Tab-separated table of C-alpha atoms in Angstrom:
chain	number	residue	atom	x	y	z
A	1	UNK	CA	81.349	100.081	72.183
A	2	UNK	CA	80.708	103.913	72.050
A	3	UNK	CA	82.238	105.571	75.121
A	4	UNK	CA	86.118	105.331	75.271
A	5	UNK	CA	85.421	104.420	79.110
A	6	UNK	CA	84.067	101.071	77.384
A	7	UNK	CA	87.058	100.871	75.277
A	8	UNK	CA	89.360	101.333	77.877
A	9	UNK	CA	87.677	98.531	80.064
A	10	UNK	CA	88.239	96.099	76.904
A	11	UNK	CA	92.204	96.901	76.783
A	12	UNK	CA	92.332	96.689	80.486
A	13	UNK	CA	90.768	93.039	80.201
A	14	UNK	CA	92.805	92.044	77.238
A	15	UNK	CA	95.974	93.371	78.721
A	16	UNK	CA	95.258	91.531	82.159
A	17	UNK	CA	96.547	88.477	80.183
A	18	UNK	CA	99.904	89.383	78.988
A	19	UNK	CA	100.572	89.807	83.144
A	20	UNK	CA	99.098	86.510	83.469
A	21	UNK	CA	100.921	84.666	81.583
A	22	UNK	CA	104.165	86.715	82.022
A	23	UNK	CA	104.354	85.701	85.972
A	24	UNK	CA	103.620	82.287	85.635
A	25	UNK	CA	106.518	80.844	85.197
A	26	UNK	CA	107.998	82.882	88.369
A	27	UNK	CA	104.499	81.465	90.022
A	28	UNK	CA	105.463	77.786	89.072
A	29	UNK	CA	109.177	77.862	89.583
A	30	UNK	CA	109.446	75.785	92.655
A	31	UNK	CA	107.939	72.758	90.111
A	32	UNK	CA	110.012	73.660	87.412
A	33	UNK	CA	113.066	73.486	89.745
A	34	UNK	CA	111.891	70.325	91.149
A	35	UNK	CA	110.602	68.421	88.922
A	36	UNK	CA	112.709	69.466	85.800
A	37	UNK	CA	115.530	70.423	87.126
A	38	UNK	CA	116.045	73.694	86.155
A	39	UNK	CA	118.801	76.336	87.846
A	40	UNK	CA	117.673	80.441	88.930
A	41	UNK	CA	119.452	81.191	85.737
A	42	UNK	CA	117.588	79.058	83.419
A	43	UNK	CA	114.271	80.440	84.939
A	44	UNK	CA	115.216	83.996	84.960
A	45	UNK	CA	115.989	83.265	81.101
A	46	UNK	CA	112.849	81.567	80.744
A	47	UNK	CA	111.358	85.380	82.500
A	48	UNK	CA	113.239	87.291	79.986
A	49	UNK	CA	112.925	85.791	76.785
A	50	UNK	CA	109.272	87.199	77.330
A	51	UNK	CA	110.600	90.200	77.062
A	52	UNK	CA	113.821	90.254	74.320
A	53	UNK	CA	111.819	89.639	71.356
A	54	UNK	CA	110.857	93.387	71.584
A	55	UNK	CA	114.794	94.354	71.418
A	56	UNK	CA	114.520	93.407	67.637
A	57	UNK	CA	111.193	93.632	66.976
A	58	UNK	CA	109.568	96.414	68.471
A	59	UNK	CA	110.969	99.330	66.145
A	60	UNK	CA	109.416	97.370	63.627
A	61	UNK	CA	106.296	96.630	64.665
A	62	UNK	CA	105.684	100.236	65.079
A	63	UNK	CA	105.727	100.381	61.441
A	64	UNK	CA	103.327	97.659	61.044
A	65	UNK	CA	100.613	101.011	62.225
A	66	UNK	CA	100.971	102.555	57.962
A	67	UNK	CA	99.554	99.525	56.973
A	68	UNK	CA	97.537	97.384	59.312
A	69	UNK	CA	94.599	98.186	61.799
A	70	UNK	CA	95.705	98.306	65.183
A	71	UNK	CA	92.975	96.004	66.267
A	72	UNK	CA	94.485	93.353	64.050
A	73	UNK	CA	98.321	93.963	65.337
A	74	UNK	CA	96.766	93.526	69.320
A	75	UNK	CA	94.328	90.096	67.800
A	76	UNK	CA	97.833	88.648	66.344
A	77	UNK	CA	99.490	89.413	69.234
A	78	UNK	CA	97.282	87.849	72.034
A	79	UNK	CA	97.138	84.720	69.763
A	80	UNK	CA	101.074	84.575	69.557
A	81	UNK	CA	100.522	84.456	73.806
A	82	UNK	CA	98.193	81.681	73.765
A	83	UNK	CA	100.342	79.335	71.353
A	84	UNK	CA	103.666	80.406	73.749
A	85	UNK	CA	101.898	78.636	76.155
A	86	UNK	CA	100.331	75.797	74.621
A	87	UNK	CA	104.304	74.978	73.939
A	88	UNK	CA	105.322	75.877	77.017
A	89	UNK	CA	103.197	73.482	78.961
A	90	UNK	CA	104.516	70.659	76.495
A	91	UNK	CA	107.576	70.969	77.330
A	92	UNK	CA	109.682	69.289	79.677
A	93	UNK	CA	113.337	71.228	79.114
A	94	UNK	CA	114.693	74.495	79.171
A	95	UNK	CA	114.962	74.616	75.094
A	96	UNK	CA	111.245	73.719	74.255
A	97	UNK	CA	110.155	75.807	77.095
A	98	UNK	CA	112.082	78.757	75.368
A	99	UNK	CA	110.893	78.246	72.262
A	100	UNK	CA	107.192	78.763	73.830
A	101	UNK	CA	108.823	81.846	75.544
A	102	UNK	CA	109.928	83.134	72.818
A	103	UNK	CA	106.764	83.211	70.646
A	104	UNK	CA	104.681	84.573	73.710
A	105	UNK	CA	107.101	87.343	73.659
A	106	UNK	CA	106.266	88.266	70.429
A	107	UNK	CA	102.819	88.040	70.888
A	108	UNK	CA	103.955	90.677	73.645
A	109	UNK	CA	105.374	92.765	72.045
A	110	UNK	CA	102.949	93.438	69.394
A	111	UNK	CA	100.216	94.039	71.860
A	112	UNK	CA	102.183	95.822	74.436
A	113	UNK	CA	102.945	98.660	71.407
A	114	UNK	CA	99.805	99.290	70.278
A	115	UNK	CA	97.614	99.214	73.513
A	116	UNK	CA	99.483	101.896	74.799
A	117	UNK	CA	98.981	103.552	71.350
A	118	UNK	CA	95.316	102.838	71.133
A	119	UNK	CA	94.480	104.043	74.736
A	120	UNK	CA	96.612	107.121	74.289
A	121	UNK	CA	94.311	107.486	70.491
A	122	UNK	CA	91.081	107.664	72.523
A	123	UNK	CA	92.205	110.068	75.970
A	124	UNK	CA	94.767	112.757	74.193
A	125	UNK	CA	94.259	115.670	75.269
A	126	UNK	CA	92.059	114.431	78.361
A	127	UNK	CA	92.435	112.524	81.505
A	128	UNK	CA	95.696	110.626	80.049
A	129	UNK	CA	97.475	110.267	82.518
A	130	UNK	CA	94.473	108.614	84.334
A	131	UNK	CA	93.538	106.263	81.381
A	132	UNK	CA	97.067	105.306	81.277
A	133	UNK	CA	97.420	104.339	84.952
A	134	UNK	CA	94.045	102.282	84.482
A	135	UNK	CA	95.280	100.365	81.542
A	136	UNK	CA	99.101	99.967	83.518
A	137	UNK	CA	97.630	98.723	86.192
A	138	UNK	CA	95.841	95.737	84.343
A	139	UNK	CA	99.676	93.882	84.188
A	140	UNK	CA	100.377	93.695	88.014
A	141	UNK	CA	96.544	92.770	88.144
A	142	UNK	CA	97.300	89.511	85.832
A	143	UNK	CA	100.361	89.127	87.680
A	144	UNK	CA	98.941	89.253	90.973
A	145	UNK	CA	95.946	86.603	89.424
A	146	UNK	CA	98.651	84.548	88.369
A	147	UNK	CA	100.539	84.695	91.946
A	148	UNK	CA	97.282	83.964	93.741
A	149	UNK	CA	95.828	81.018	91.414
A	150	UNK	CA	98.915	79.417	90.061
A	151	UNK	CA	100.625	78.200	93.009
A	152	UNK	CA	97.308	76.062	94.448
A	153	UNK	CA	96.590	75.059	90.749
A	154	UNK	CA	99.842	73.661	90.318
A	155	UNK	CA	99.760	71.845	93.630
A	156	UNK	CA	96.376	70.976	92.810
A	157	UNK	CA	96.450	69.770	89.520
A	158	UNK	CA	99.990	70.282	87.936
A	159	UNK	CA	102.072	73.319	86.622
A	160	UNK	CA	101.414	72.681	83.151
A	161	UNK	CA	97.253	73.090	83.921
A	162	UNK	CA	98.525	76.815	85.365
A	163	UNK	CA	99.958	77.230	82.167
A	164	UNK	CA	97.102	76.154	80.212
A	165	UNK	CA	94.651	78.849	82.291
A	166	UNK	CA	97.082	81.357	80.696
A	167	UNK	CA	96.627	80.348	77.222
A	168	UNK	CA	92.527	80.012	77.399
A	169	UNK	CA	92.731	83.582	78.970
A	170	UNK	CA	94.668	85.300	75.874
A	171	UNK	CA	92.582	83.652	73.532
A	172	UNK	CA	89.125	84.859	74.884
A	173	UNK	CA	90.939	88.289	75.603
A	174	UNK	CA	91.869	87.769	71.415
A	175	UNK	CA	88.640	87.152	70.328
A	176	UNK	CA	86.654	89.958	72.508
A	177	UNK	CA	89.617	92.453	70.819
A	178	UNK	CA	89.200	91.379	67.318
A	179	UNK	CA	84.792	91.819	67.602
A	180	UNK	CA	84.538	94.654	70.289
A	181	UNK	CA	87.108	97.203	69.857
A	182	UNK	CA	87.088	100.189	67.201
A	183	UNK	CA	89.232	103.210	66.405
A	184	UNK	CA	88.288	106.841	68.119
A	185	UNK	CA	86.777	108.696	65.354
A	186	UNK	CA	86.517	112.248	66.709
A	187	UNK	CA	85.035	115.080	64.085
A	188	UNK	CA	87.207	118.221	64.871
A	189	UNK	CA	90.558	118.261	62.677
A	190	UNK	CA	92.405	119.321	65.768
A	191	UNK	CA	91.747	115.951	67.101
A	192	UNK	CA	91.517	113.572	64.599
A	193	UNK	CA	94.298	110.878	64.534
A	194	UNK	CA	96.423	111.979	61.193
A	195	UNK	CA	97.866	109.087	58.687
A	196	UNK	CA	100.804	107.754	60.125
A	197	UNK	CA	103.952	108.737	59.452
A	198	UNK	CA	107.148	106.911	59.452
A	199	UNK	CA	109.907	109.674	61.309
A	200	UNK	CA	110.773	111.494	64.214
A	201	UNK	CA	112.252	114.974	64.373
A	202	UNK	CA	115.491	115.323	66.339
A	203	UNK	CA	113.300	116.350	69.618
A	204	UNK	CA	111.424	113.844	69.687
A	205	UNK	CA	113.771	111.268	69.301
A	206	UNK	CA	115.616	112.710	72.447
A	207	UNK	CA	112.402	113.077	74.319
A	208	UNK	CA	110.984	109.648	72.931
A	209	UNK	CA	114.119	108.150	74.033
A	210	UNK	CA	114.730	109.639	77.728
A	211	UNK	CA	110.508	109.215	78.247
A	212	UNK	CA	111.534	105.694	77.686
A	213	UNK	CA	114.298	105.369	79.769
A	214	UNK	CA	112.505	106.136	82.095
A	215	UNK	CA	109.332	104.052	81.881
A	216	UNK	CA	112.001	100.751	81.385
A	217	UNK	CA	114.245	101.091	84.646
A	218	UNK	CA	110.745	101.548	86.576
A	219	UNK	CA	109.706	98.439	84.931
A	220	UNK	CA	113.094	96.815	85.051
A	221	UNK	CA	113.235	97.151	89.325
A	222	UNK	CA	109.246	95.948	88.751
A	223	UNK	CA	110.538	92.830	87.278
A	224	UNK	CA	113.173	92.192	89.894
A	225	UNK	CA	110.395	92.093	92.505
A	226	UNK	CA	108.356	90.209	90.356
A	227	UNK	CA	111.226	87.972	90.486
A	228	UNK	CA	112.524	87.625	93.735
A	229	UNK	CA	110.848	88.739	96.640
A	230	UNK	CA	109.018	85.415	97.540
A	231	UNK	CA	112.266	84.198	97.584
A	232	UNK	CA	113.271	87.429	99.775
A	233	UNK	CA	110.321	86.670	101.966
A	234	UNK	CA	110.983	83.121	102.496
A	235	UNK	CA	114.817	83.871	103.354
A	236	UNK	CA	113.569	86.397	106.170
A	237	UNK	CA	111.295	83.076	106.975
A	238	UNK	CA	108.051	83.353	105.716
A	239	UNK	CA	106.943	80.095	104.286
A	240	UNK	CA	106.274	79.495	100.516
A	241	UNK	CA	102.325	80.104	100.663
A	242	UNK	CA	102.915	82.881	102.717
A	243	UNK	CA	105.362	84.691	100.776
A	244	UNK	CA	103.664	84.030	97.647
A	245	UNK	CA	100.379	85.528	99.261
A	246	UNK	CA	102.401	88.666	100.819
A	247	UNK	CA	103.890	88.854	97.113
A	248	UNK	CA	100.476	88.695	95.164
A	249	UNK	CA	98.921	91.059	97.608
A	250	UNK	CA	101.872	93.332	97.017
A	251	UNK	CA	101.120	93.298	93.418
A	252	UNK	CA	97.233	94.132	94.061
A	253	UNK	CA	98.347	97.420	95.820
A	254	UNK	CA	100.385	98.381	93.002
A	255	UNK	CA	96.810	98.380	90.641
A	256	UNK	CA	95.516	100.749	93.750
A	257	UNK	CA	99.188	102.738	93.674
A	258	UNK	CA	99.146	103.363	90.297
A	259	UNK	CA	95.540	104.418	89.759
A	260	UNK	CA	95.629	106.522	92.619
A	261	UNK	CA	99.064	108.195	91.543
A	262	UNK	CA	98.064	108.821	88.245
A	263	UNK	CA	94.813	110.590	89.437
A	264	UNK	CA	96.457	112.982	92.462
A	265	UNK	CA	98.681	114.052	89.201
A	266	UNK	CA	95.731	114.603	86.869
A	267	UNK	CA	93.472	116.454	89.061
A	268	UNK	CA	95.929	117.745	91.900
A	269	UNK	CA	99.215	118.690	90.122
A	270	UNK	CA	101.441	116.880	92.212
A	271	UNK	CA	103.212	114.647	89.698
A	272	UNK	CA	106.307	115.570	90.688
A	273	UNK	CA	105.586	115.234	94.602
A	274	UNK	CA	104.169	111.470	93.661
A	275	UNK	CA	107.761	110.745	91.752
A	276	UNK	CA	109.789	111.508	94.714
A	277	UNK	CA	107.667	109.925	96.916
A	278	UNK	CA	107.188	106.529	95.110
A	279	UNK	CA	111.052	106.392	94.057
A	280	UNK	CA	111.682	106.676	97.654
A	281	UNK	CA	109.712	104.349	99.159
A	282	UNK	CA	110.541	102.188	96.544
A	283	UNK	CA	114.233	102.386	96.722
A	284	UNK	CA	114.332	101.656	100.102
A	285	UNK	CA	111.834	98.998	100.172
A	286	UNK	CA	113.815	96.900	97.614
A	287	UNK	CA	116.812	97.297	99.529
A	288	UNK	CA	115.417	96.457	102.972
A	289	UNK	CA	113.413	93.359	101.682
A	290	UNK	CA	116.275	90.861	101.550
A	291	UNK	CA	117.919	92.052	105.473
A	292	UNK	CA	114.908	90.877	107.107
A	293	UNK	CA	113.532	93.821	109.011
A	294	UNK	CA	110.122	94.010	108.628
A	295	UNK	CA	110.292	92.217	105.052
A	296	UNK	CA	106.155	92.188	104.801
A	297	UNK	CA	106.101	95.795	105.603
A	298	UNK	CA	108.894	96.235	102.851
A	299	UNK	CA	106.828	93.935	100.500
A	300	UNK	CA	103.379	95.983	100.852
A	301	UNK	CA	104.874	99.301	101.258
A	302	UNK	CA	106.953	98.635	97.450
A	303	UNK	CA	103.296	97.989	96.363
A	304	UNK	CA	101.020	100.198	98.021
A	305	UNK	CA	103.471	103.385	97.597
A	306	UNK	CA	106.647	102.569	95.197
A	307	UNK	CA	104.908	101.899	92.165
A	308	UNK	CA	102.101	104.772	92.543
A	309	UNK	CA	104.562	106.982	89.532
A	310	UNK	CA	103.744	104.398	86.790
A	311	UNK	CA	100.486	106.133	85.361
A	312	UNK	CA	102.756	109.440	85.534
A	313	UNK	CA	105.683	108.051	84.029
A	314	UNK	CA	104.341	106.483	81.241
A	315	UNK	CA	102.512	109.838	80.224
A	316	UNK	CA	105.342	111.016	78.891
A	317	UNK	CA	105.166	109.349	75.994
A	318	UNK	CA	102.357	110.750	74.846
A	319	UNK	CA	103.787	113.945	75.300
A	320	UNK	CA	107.213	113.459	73.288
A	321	UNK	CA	105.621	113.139	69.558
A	322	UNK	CA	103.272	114.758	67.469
A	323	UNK	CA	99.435	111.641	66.896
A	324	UNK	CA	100.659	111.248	63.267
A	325	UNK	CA	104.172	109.742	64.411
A	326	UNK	CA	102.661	107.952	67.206
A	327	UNK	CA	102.819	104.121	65.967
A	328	UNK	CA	106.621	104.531	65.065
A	329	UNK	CA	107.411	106.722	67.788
A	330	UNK	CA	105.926	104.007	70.576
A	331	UNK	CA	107.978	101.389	68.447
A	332	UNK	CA	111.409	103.390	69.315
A	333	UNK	CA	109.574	103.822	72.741
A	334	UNK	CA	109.103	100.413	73.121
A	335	UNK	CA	112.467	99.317	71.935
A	336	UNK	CA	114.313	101.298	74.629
A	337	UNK	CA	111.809	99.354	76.971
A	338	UNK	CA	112.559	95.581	75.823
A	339	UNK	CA	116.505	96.514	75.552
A	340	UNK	CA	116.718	97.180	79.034
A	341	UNK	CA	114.185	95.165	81.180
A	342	UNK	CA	114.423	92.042	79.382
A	343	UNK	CA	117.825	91.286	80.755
A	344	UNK	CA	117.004	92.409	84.340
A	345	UNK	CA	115.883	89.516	85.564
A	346	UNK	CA	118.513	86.893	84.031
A	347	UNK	CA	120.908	89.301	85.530
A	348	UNK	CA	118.828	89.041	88.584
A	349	UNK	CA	119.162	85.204	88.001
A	350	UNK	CA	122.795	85.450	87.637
A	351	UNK	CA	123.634	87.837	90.679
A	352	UNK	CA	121.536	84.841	93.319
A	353	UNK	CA	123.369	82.383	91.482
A	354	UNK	CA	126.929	83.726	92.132
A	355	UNK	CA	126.450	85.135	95.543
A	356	UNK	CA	124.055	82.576	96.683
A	357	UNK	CA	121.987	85.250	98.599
A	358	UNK	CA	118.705	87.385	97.345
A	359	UNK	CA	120.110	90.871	98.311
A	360	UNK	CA	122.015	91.065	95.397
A	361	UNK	CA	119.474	90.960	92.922
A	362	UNK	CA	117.298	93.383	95.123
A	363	UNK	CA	120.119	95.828	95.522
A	364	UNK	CA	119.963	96.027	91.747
A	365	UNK	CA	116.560	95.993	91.504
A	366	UNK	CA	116.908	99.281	93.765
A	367	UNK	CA	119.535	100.923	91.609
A	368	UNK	CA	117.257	99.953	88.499
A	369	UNK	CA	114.243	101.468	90.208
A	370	UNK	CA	116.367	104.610	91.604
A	371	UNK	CA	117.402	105.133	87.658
A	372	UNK	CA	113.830	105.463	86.558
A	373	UNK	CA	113.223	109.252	88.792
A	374	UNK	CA	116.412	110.335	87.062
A	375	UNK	CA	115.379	110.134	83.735
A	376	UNK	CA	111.975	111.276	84.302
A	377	UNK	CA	113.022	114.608	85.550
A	378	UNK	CA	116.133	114.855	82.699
A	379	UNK	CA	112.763	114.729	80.504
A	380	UNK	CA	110.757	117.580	82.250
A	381	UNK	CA	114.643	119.471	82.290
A	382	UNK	CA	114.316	118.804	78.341
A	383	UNK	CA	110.685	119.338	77.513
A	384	UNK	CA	111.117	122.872	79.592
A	385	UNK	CA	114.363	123.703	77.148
A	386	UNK	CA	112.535	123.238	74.327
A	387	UNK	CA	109.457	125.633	75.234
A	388	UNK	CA	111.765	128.133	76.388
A	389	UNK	CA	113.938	127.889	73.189
């Protein structure tokens, strides 16, 4: 693979399975609740503990990038997905199944740093903010795969068989990463990707940090949706196939939000305009979900229009360190990003639980999602000190 189109077409693909397999237990929750018995808690954990590994370990996995090929970091990681799931499916309680969790998270991890790295290797300086929006947009794709294919394969077949597609899907995506992909290998010095170096400078910590504040209470409010809007829909009275369709459609807008956002800010300018646009639409639509107004329009509209700022958003990071800090920079990056969306949705879990109604998780979800445009434009307020200092 020459062009870094092609490249970016093989992380897409490869990254389509971490959202696969991330969603399906959210997809197949009505069997695990059934059928094992399992509480909104326990399944929110279940959510989550796809996510926590990367509070420990995603600092140092950045530092895996001095010594190992980031090709090999991503291979590792997709085949840490598919043995998650192999466990998962053979389980049958809430310990086992966490177990599986657990190691698919830290398959996660590992690929979810270094993607971002890799795509951000091949488009700096060009089009970033574009190739990052396409290669965002691949996780809502899997997740909207896995809301539209698990639910009639589990009724079909079983919920352990919609596990399994998971696990065949990260393997492929393992071996295509491990034969196809290569590093950028540009000839002028200004653009050649340095040797790696193990710091930040004071700035960038600040900037790496806020950049991912930002990116992980947009992703956090993501996850809350993720987790409870079919739920939202069905309480407004929406059955479960139709909710789950509404929800999965939802999540097929967002790949046509986020592409589209992240191109009106490359070629038009209008980043900021798309921020306070999305965040509103988004705030409101989380919040109006649950009352039962219109909860379809609230559904599509959070796709379609809330989560167009993701491509924009997550550009920042390649703006808050210098290429030859890059792998540990996106591992403090990351870190901020596991430490506060991993808990989201067992708090989510948690709130329904107490209150025995869905708008408290989706009023947090909002506040979570509202968060995110703060910290995005404390990190234009910062990057604007520094060039003026």
């Amino acid at each position: 693979m020459k062009s870094r189109w092609s490249i970016l077409f093989l992380l897409f693909i490869s990254r389509l399975g971490m959202g696969f397999q991330f969603q399906s237990i959210s997809s197949v929750s009505d069997h695990l609740s059934n059928e094992l018995g399992l509480s909104q808690t326990e399944i929110g954990a279940l959510i989550g503990l796809f996510i926590f590994p990367g509070i420990i370990l995603a600092f140092p996995s950045g530092w895996l990038g001095r010594w190992v090929e980031d090709k090999i970091i991503v291979t590792a990681g997709l085949i840490f997905l598919f043995v998650g799931g192999i466990i998962v499916l053979l389980s049958n309680d809430f310990v086992f199944m966490g177990i599986g969790r657990t190691i698919s998270g830290l398959g996660f991890v590992l690929a979810t740093v270094y993607f971002t790295k890799m795509a951000i290797d091949w488009f700096e300086g060009g089009e970033l903010s574009t190739a990052l929006g396409i290669l965002i947009v691949s996780f809502p794709g899997g997740v909207a795969l896995s809301q539209l294919a698990h639910p009639p394969i589990s009724l079909t077949f079983s919920w352990q068989w919609a596990i399994f597609t998971t696990s065949i899907f990260c393997l492929v995506a393992a071996f295509a990463i491990a034969t196809l992909y290569h590093t950028t290998k540009e000839k002028t010095s200004e653009n050649s990707i340095k040797s790696q170096e193990s710091h930040l400078t004071k700035q960038e910590w600040l900037g790496t940090s806020v950049a991912a504040w930002s990116w992980s209470f947009y992703n956090a409010g993501y996850l809350i949706f993720l987790s409870f809007s079919v739920r939202a829909l069905e309480e407004a009275g929406l059955s479960n196939s139709e909710a789950a369709n509404t929800s999965g459609l939802a999540s097929l807008l967002v790949m046509i939000a986020i592409f589209s956002g992240a191109i009106l800010s490359d070629r038009f300018k209008v980043s900021r305009a798309v921020i306070f646009l999305s965040s509103a639409v988004g705030t409101i639509s989380l919040l109006s979900l649950p009352l039962g107004y219109f909860p379809v329009v609230s559904c599509l509209l959070f796709g379609l229009i809330g989560m167009a700022s993701g491509g924009i958003i997550i550009s920042l990071s390649g703006q808050s360190m210098a290429p030859q800090r890059r792998a540990y920079g996106m591992g403090v990056y990351q870190t901020w990003f596991f430490l506060i969306s991993a808990p989201a949705p067992l708090v989510g879990g948690w709130l329904f639980d107490i209150t025995g109604t869905v708008s408290a998780p989706m009023t947090f979800g909002a506040f979570l999602f509202f968060m995110s445009t703060i910290f995005y434009f404390t990190f234009l307020k910062i990057k604007s000190n520094t060039l003026h200092a």
